[in-house]
PDB file of C-alpha atoms in Angstrom:
ATOM      1  CA  MET A   1       4.234  33.280   9.771  1.00 47.00           C
ATOM      2  CA  SER A   2       6.014  36.260   8.206  1.00 64.00           C
ATOM      3  CA  GLU A   3       5.545  37.236   4.567  1.00 76.00           C
ATOM      4  CA  PRO A   4       8.421  36.111   2.300  1.00 88.00           C
ATOM      5  CA  LEU A   5      10.792  38.868   1.237  1.00 90.00           C
ATOM      6  CA  ARG A   6      10.555  37.881  -2.439  1.00 94.00           C
ATOM      7  CA  ILE A   7       7.601  36.802  -4.536  1.00 95.00           C
ATOM      8  CA  PRO A   8       7.590  33.028  -5.269  1.00 93.00           C
ATOM      9  CA  THR A   9       7.936  33.349  -9.049  1.00 94.00           C
ATOM     10  CA  PRO A  10       9.601  36.283 -10.851  1.00 96.00           C
ATOM     11  CA  LEU A  11       7.352  38.233 -13.183  1.00 97.00           C
ATOM     12  CA  LEU A  12       7.926  39.467 -16.718  1.00 98.00           C
ATOM     13  CA  ALA A  13       6.449  42.856 -17.564  1.00 98.00           C
ATOM     14  CA  PRO A  14       6.552  43.496 -21.327  1.00 97.00           C
ATOM     15  CA  SER A  15       6.494  47.210 -22.103  1.00 96.00           C
ATOM     16  CA  ILE A  16       3.545  48.215 -24.257  1.00 95.00           C
ATOM     17  CA  LEU A  17       5.692  51.163 -25.402  1.00 92.00           C
ATOM     18  CA  SER A  18       7.495  48.774 -27.783  1.00 94.00           C
ATOM     19  CA  ALA A  19       4.300  47.313 -29.254  1.00 95.00           C
ATOM     20  CA  ASP A  20       2.560  48.554 -32.382  1.00 95.00           C
ATOM     21  CA  PHE A  21       0.588  51.589 -31.182  1.00 93.00           C
ATOM     22  CA  ALA A  22      -2.008  51.000 -33.888  1.00 94.00           C
ATOM     23  CA  ARG A  23      -2.630  47.495 -32.488  1.00 95.00           C
ATOM     24  CA  LEU A  24      -2.214  47.711 -28.733  1.00 96.00           C
ATOM     25  CA  ALA A  25      -4.961  45.139 -28.186  1.00 96.00           C
ATOM     26  CA  ASP A  26      -2.872  42.670 -30.184  1.00 96.00           C
ATOM     27  CA  GLY A  27       0.042  43.428 -27.883  1.00 96.00           C
ATOM     28  CA  LEU A  28      -2.117  42.515 -24.917  1.00 97.00           C
ATOM     29  CA  LYS A  29      -3.059  39.225 -26.584  1.00 96.00           C
ATOM     30  CA  VAL A  30       0.640  38.412 -26.944  1.00 96.00           C
ATOM     31  CA  MET A  31       1.048  38.874 -23.188  1.00 97.00           C
ATOM     32  CA  GLU A  32      -2.010  36.747 -22.461  1.00 96.00           C
ATOM     33  CA  ALA A  33      -0.946  33.859 -24.720  1.00 92.00           C
ATOM     34  CA  GLY A  34       1.348  32.076 -22.257  1.00 81.00           C
ATOM     35  CA  GLU A  35       2.198  32.412 -18.598  1.00 82.00           C
ATOM     36  CA  PRO A  36       0.713  35.536 -16.996  1.00 87.00           C
ATOM     37  CA  CYS A  37       2.579  38.773 -17.597  1.00 96.00           C
ATOM     38  CA  VAL A  38       2.340  42.232 -16.122  1.00 98.00           C
ATOM     39  CA  VAL A  39       1.585  44.996 -18.636  1.00 98.00           C
ATOM     40  CA  HIS A  40       4.170  47.750 -18.203  1.00 98.00           C
ATOM     41  CA  VAL A  41       2.875  51.159 -19.317  1.00 97.00           C
ATOM     42  CA  ASP A  42       5.458  53.923 -19.763  1.00 96.00           C
ATOM     43  CA  VAL A  43       3.891  57.350 -19.230  1.00 97.00           C
ATOM     44  CA  MET A  44       6.100  60.248 -20.387  1.00 95.00           C
ATOM     45  CA  ASP A  45       5.281  63.948 -20.377  1.00 93.00           C
ATOM     46  CA  GLY A  46       8.039  65.558 -22.467  1.00 90.00           C
ATOM     47  CA  HIS A  47       9.266  67.482 -19.400  1.00 91.00           C
ATOM     48  CA  PHE A  48      10.674  65.050 -16.870  1.00 92.00           C
ATOM     49  CA  VAL A  49      11.917  62.957 -19.802  1.00 91.00           C
ATOM     50  CA  PRO A  50      12.459  64.056 -23.427  1.00 87.00           C
ATOM     51  CA  ASN A  51       9.577  62.108 -24.922  1.00 88.00           C
ATOM     52  CA  ILE A  52       5.774  62.072 -24.897  1.00 90.00           C
ATOM     53  CA  THR A  53       3.871  58.790 -24.881  1.00 92.00           C
ATOM     54  CA  ILE A  54       0.443  58.007 -23.452  1.00 91.00           C
ATOM     55  CA  GLY A  55      -1.921  59.124 -20.720  1.00 94.00           C
ATOM     56  CA  MET A  56      -5.038  58.174 -18.827  1.00 97.00           C
ATOM     57  CA  PRO A  57      -7.348  57.567 -21.838  1.00 96.00           C
ATOM     58  CA  VAL A  58      -5.029  54.880 -23.229  1.00 97.00           C
ATOM     59  CA  VAL A  59      -4.734  53.243 -19.803  1.00 98.00           C
ATOM     60  CA  ALA A  60      -8.538  53.188 -19.595  1.00 98.00           C
ATOM     61  CA  ALA A  61      -8.709  51.591 -23.045  1.00 97.00           C
ATOM     62  CA  LEU A  62      -6.147  48.952 -22.065  1.00 97.00           C
ATOM     63  CA  ARG A  63      -8.129  48.223 -18.899  1.00 98.00           C
ATOM     64  CA  LYS A  64     -11.192  47.394 -20.987  1.00 97.00           C
ATOM     65  CA  GLU A  65      -9.210  44.921 -23.087  1.00 97.00           C
ATOM     66  CA  THR A  66      -7.412  42.867 -20.428  1.00 97.00           C
ATOM     67  CA  LYS A  67      -7.543  41.517 -16.903  1.00 96.00           C
ATOM     68  CA  LEU A  68      -3.753  41.498 -16.659  1.00 97.00           C
ATOM     69  CA  THR A  69      -2.085  43.716 -14.072  1.00 98.00           C
ATOM     70  CA  LEU A  70      -1.483  47.228 -15.436  1.00 98.00           C
ATOM     71  CA  ASP A  71       1.784  48.667 -14.163  1.00 98.00           C
ATOM     72  CA  CYS A  72       1.964  52.409 -14.853  1.00 98.00           C
ATOM     73  CA  HIS A  73       5.418  53.972 -14.641  1.00 97.00           C
ATOM     74  CA  LEU A  74       4.961  57.740 -14.371  1.00 98.00           C
ATOM     75  CA  MET A  75       7.932  59.536 -15.930  1.00 96.00           C
ATOM     76  CA  ILE A  76       6.299  62.891 -15.358  1.00 96.00           C
ATOM     77  CA  GLU A  77       6.625  66.070 -13.355  1.00 95.00           C
ATOM     78  CA  ASN A  78       4.267  66.462 -10.388  1.00 94.00           C
ATOM     79  CA  PRO A  79       3.380  62.743 -10.278  1.00 96.00           C
ATOM     80  CA  GLY A  80       1.391  63.198  -7.084  1.00 95.00           C
ATOM     81  CA  ARG A  81      -1.070  65.324  -9.011  1.00 96.00           C
ATOM     82  CA  TYR A  82      -1.912  62.557 -11.481  1.00 97.00           C
ATOM     83  CA  ALA A  83      -1.261  59.249  -9.708  1.00 98.00           C
ATOM     84  CA  LEU A  84      -4.831  58.777  -8.496  1.00 98.00           C
ATOM     85  CA  GLU A  85      -6.200  59.570 -11.950  1.00 98.00           C
ATOM     86  CA  PHE A  86      -4.198  56.691 -13.386  1.00 98.00           C
ATOM     87  CA  ILE A  87      -5.630  54.393 -10.722  1.00 98.00           C
ATOM     88  CA  GLN A  88      -9.124  55.567 -11.608  1.00 98.00           C
ATOM     89  CA  ALA A  89      -8.312  54.808 -15.253  1.00 98.00           C
ATOM     90  CA  GLY A  90      -7.449  51.230 -14.311  1.00 98.00           C
ATOM     91  CA  ALA A  91      -3.844  51.057 -13.123  1.00 98.00           C
ATOM     92  CA  ASP A  92      -3.089  48.326 -10.565  1.00 98.00           C
ATOM     93  CA  TRP A  93       0.478  49.424  -9.855  1.00 98.00           C
ATOM     94  CA  VAL A  94       1.718  53.016 -10.012  1.00 98.00           C
ATOM     95  CA  SER A  95       5.359  54.018  -9.690  1.00 98.00           C
ATOM     96  CA  VAL A  96       6.735  57.535  -9.324  1.00 98.00           C
ATOM     97  CA  HIS A  97      10.273  58.845  -9.580  1.00 97.00           C
ATOM     98  CA  LEU A  98      12.065  59.812  -6.397  1.00 97.00           C
ATOM     99  CA  GLU A  99      13.722  62.586  -8.413  1.00 96.00           C
ATOM    100  CA  ALA A 100      10.374  64.078  -9.491  1.00 96.00           C
ATOM    101  CA  ASP A 101       8.420  64.194  -6.239  1.00 96.00           C
ATOM    102  CA  PRO A 102       9.509  66.237  -3.196  1.00 94.00           C
ATOM    103  CA  HIS A 103       6.517  64.842  -1.275  1.00 95.00           C
ATOM    104  CA  ILE A 104       6.931  61.220  -2.272  1.00 97.00           C
ATOM    105  CA  HIS A 105       5.823  59.785   1.079  1.00 97.00           C
ATOM    106  CA  ARG A 106       2.460  61.501   0.658  1.00 97.00           C
ATOM    107  CA  THR A 107       2.143  60.264  -2.924  1.00 98.00           C
ATOM    108  CA  LEU A 108       2.973  56.669  -1.995  1.00 98.00           C
ATOM    109  CA  SER A 109       0.434  56.766   0.820  1.00 98.00           C
ATOM    110  CA  ALA A 110      -2.220  58.120  -1.543  1.00 98.00           C
ATOM    111  CA  ILE A 111      -1.538  55.379  -4.110  1.00 98.00           C
ATOM    112  CA  ARG A 112      -1.858  52.669  -1.478  1.00 98.00           C
ATOM    113  CA  GLY A 113      -4.928  54.327  -0.037  1.00 98.00           C
ATOM    114  CA  ALA A 114      -6.564  54.144  -3.460  1.00 98.00           C
ATOM    115  CA  GLY A 115      -6.015  50.385  -3.553  1.00 98.00           C
ATOM    116  CA  ALA A 116      -3.014  50.154  -5.899  1.00 98.00           C
ATOM    117  CA  LYS A 117       0.543  48.991  -5.330  1.00 98.00           C
ATOM    118  CA  ALA A 118       2.923  51.914  -4.859  1.00 98.00           C
ATOM    119  CA  GLY A 119       6.382  51.989  -6.404  1.00 98.00           C
ATOM    120  CA  VAL A 120       9.427  54.242  -6.231  1.00 98.00           C
ATOM    121  CA  VAL A 121      11.600  54.667  -9.330  1.00 98.00           C
ATOM    122  CA  LEU A 122      15.326  55.449  -9.284  1.00 97.00           C
ATOM    123  CA  ASN A 123      17.234  56.753 -12.285  1.00 96.00           C
ATOM    124  CA  PRO A 124      20.639  55.164 -12.986  1.00 95.00           C
ATOM    125  CA  GLY A 125      22.510  57.907 -11.118  1.00 94.00           C
ATOM    126  CA  THR A 126      20.284  57.901  -8.020  1.00 96.00           C
ATOM    127  CA  PRO A 127      21.662  55.743  -5.175  1.00 95.00           C
ATOM    128  CA  VAL A 128      19.473  53.147  -3.480  1.00 95.00           C
ATOM    129  CA  GLU A 129      20.462  54.618  -0.117  1.00 92.00           C
ATOM    130  CA  GLY A 130      17.957  57.398  -0.765  1.00 92.00           C
ATOM    131  CA  LEU A 131      15.221  54.879  -0.010  1.00 95.00           C
ATOM    132  CA  VAL A 132      16.351  54.037   3.519  1.00 94.00           C
ATOM    133  CA  ASP A 133      13.729  56.201   5.209  1.00 94.00           C
ATOM    134  CA  LEU A 134      10.941  55.030   2.884  1.00 97.00           C
ATOM    135  CA  VAL A 135      11.233  51.260   3.396  1.00 97.00           C
ATOM    136  CA  GLY A 136       7.811  50.018   4.417  1.00 96.00           C
ATOM    137  CA  ASP A 137       6.032  52.804   2.539  1.00 98.00           C
ATOM    138  CA  PHE A 138       6.259  51.240  -0.924  1.00 98.00           C
ATOM    139  CA  ASP A 139       5.438  47.874  -2.490  1.00 98.00           C
ATOM    140  CA  PHE A 140       8.180  47.840  -5.097  1.00 98.00           C
ATOM    141  CA  VAL A 141      11.230  49.701  -6.344  1.00 98.00           C
ATOM    142  CA  LEU A 142      11.828  50.187 -10.054  1.00 98.00           C
ATOM    143  CA  LEU A 143      15.502  50.532 -10.930  1.00 98.00           C
ATOM    144  CA  MET A 144      16.102  52.166 -14.298  1.00 96.00           C
ATOM    145  CA  SER A 145      18.902  50.366 -16.111  1.00 95.00           C
ATOM    146  CA  VAL A 146      18.925  52.955 -18.905  1.00 92.00           C
ATOM    147  CA  ASN A 147      18.356  56.687 -18.814  1.00 88.00           C
ATOM    148  CA  PRO A 148      14.581  57.052 -19.096  1.00 79.00           C
ATOM    149  CA  GLY A 149      12.811  58.499 -22.097  1.00 68.00           C
ATOM    150  CA  PHE A 150      13.228  56.084 -24.980  1.00 66.00           C
ATOM    151  CA  GLY A 151      13.060  52.348 -25.591  1.00 64.00           C
ATOM    152  CA  GLY A 152      15.784  50.266 -27.193  1.00 66.00           C
ATOM    153  CA  GLN A 153      18.733  51.521 -25.141  1.00 74.00           C
ATOM    154  CA  SER A 154      21.624  49.380 -23.899  1.00 86.00           C
ATOM    155  CA  PHE A 155      21.634  47.968 -20.379  1.00 90.00           C
ATOM    156  CA  ILE A 156      23.922  49.731 -17.866  1.00 93.00           C
ATOM    157  CA  PRO A 157      25.840  46.835 -16.223  1.00 93.00           C
ATOM    158  CA  ARG A 158      26.438  48.501 -12.855  1.00 94.00           C
ATOM    159  CA  ILE A 159      22.696  48.306 -12.176  1.00 96.00           C
ATOM    160  CA  LEU A 160      23.347  44.703 -11.153  1.00 96.00           C
ATOM    161  CA  ASP A 161      25.177  46.070  -8.116  1.00 96.00           C
ATOM    162  CA  LYS A 162      22.213  48.327  -7.316  1.00 97.00           C
ATOM    163  CA  VAL A 163      19.887  45.326  -7.434  1.00 98.00           C
ATOM    164  CA  ALA A 164      22.113  43.447  -4.994  1.00 97.00           C
ATOM    165  CA  ARG A 165      22.367  46.444  -2.643  1.00 97.00           C
ATOM    166  CA  LEU A 166      18.617  46.885  -2.671  1.00 97.00           C
ATOM    167  CA  ASP A 167      18.144  43.188  -1.952  1.00 97.00           C
ATOM    168  CA  THR A 168      20.512  43.569   1.007  1.00 96.00           C
ATOM    169  CA  LEU A 169      18.450  46.506   2.301  1.00 96.00           C
ATOM    170  CA  ARG A 170      15.299  44.408   2.019  1.00 96.00           C
ATOM    171  CA  ARG A 171      16.888  41.586   4.011  1.00 96.00           C
ATOM    172  CA  GLU A 172      18.406  43.872   6.646  1.00 95.00           C
ATOM    173  CA  ARG A 173      15.038  45.507   7.311  1.00 95.00           C
ATOM    174  CA  ASN A 174      13.152  42.205   6.929  1.00 95.00           C
ATOM    175  CA  ILE A 175      10.453  44.058   5.008  1.00 96.00           C
ATOM    176  CA  PRO A 176       9.155  42.545   1.746  1.00 97.00           C
ATOM    177  CA  PHE A 177       9.035  44.572  -1.436  1.00 98.00           C
ATOM    178  CA  MET A 178       9.546  43.744  -5.095  1.00 98.00           C
ATOM    179  CA  ILE A 179      12.590  44.854  -7.060  1.00 98.00           C
ATOM    180  CA  GLN A 180      11.818  45.732 -10.675  1.00 98.00           C
ATOM    181  CA  VAL A 181      14.355  46.500 -13.425  1.00 98.00           C
ATOM    182  CA  ASP A 182      13.598  48.406 -16.627  1.00 96.00           C
ATOM    183  CA  GLY A 183      15.858  49.049 -19.595  1.00 91.00           C
ATOM    184  CA  GLY A 184      17.919  46.872 -21.899  1.00 92.00           C
ATOM    185  CA  VAL A 185      16.569  43.668 -20.374  1.00 95.00           C
ATOM    186  CA  GLY A 186      16.866  40.601 -22.590  1.00 95.00           C
ATOM    187  CA  MET A 187      17.988  37.009 -22.920  1.00 95.00           C
ATOM    188  CA  GLY A 188      21.564  37.882 -22.047  1.00 94.00           C
ATOM    189  CA  ASN A 189      20.906  39.359 -18.592  1.00 96.00           C
ATOM    190  CA  ALA A 190      17.474  38.162 -17.398  1.00 96.00           C
ATOM    191  CA  ARG A 191      18.788  35.252 -15.334  1.00 96.00           C
ATOM    192  CA  GLU A 192      21.627  37.301 -13.826  1.00 96.00           C
ATOM    193  CA  LEU A 193      19.233  40.053 -12.765  1.00 97.00           C
ATOM    194  CA  VAL A 194      16.889  37.623 -11.026  1.00 97.00           C
ATOM    195  CA  GLN A 195      19.817  35.912  -9.310  1.00 96.00           C
ATOM    196  CA  ALA A 196      20.977  39.328  -8.049  1.00 96.00           C
ATOM    197  CA  GLY A 197      17.577  39.917  -6.440  1.00 97.00           C
ATOM    198  CA  ALA A 198      15.210  41.256  -9.119  1.00 98.00           C
ATOM    199  CA  ASP A 199      11.595  40.071  -8.967  1.00 98.00           C
ATOM    200  CA  VAL A 200      10.052  41.840 -11.970  1.00 98.00           C
ATOM    201  CA  LEU A 201      11.780  42.475 -15.308  1.00 98.00           C
ATOM    202  CA  VAL A 202      10.493  44.973 -17.847  1.00 97.00           C
ATOM    203  CA  ALA A 203      11.296  44.014 -21.436  1.00 96.00           C
ATOM    204  CA  GLY A 204      10.272  46.008 -24.492  1.00 93.00           C
ATOM    205  CA  ASN A 205      12.211  45.367 -27.677  1.00 93.00           C
ATOM    206  CA  ALA A 206      13.287  41.913 -26.451  1.00 95.00           C
ATOM    207  CA  VAL A 207       9.612  40.937 -26.703  1.00 96.00           C
ATOM    208  CA  PHE A 208       7.894  43.051 -29.317  1.00 95.00           C
ATOM    209  CA  LYS A 209      10.761  43.351 -31.801  1.00 94.00           C
ATOM    210  CA  ALA A 210      11.408  39.598 -31.703  1.00 96.00           C
ATOM    211  CA  PRO A 211      10.313  37.503 -34.724  1.00 96.00           C
ATOM    212  CA  ASP A 212       7.924  35.601 -32.437  1.00 96.00           C
ATOM    213  CA  PRO A 213       6.942  37.707 -29.392  1.00 96.00           C
ATOM    214  CA  VAL A 214       5.029  34.857 -27.722  1.00 96.00           C
ATOM    215  CA  LYS A 215       8.082  32.613 -27.981  1.00 96.00           C
ATOM    216  CA  ALA A 216      10.312  35.442 -26.719  1.00 97.00           C
ATOM    217  CA  ILE A 217       8.132  35.803 -23.613  1.00 97.00           C
ATOM    218  CA  ALA A 218       8.332  32.070 -22.920  1.00 96.00           C
ATOM    219  CA  GLU A 219      12.116  32.064 -23.345  1.00 96.00           C
ATOM    220  CA  LEU A 220      12.565  35.069 -21.056  1.00 97.00           C
ATOM    221  CA  GLN A 221      10.339  33.510 -18.414  1.00 96.00           C
ATOM    222  CA  ALA A 222      12.375  30.306 -18.617  1.00 95.00           C
ATOM    223  CA  LYS A 223      15.580  32.274 -18.067  1.00 94.00           C
ATOM    224  CA  MET A 224      14.022  34.056 -15.095  1.00 95.00           C
ATOM    225  CA  SER A 225      12.668  30.909 -13.447  1.00 90.00           C
ATOM    226  CA  ALA A 226      16.156  29.382 -13.232  1.00 72.00           C
ATOM    227  CA  ARG A 227      17.071  31.548 -10.279  1.00 60.00           C
TER     228      ARG A 227
END
């Protein structure tokens, strides 16, 4: 029996970038309070994107505080140089930008070889067709629905078309992989994204800037499950 092309239940991945950095453990507790979440960790180096966030020591600290899946999104130059270090620090999923890595096949293979799920990230202006020759070499694709670097930006609507095109590619090749979307995700577009083919939604401000983050997670998950 072949593996299904999509995971049975879509996953919410709250971005720890939007939590209170002085109380990251509390942010993890919010994610653990209801249905399981994936912890999305935005790693920025100030070169590939115009911001600096966190690195391996914080990932290691998060690993000690939770058993939830740690999803590290590397918005950095030379991601192949550091990907395995993030896995050693505790990352379960590691995604690297197609635009940042000229040897991305080698990097994806190394991530998988180290026991983590390997992801490819596409910026809003990068077409999904650039992945054609990599299908089968990654476990998920992360589509940026804002320009990477800062949280709180507005969703770019045409990313819905990219989700649908990527879902078509998955079906044409009959090879399973997850489709993840990051940027401007909230109550107003969560259901539409999942219906278009998304499997994992990253939400930052929609969770951690809400009056009740636990309730916000439950409401987002309800929107997503109505696919």
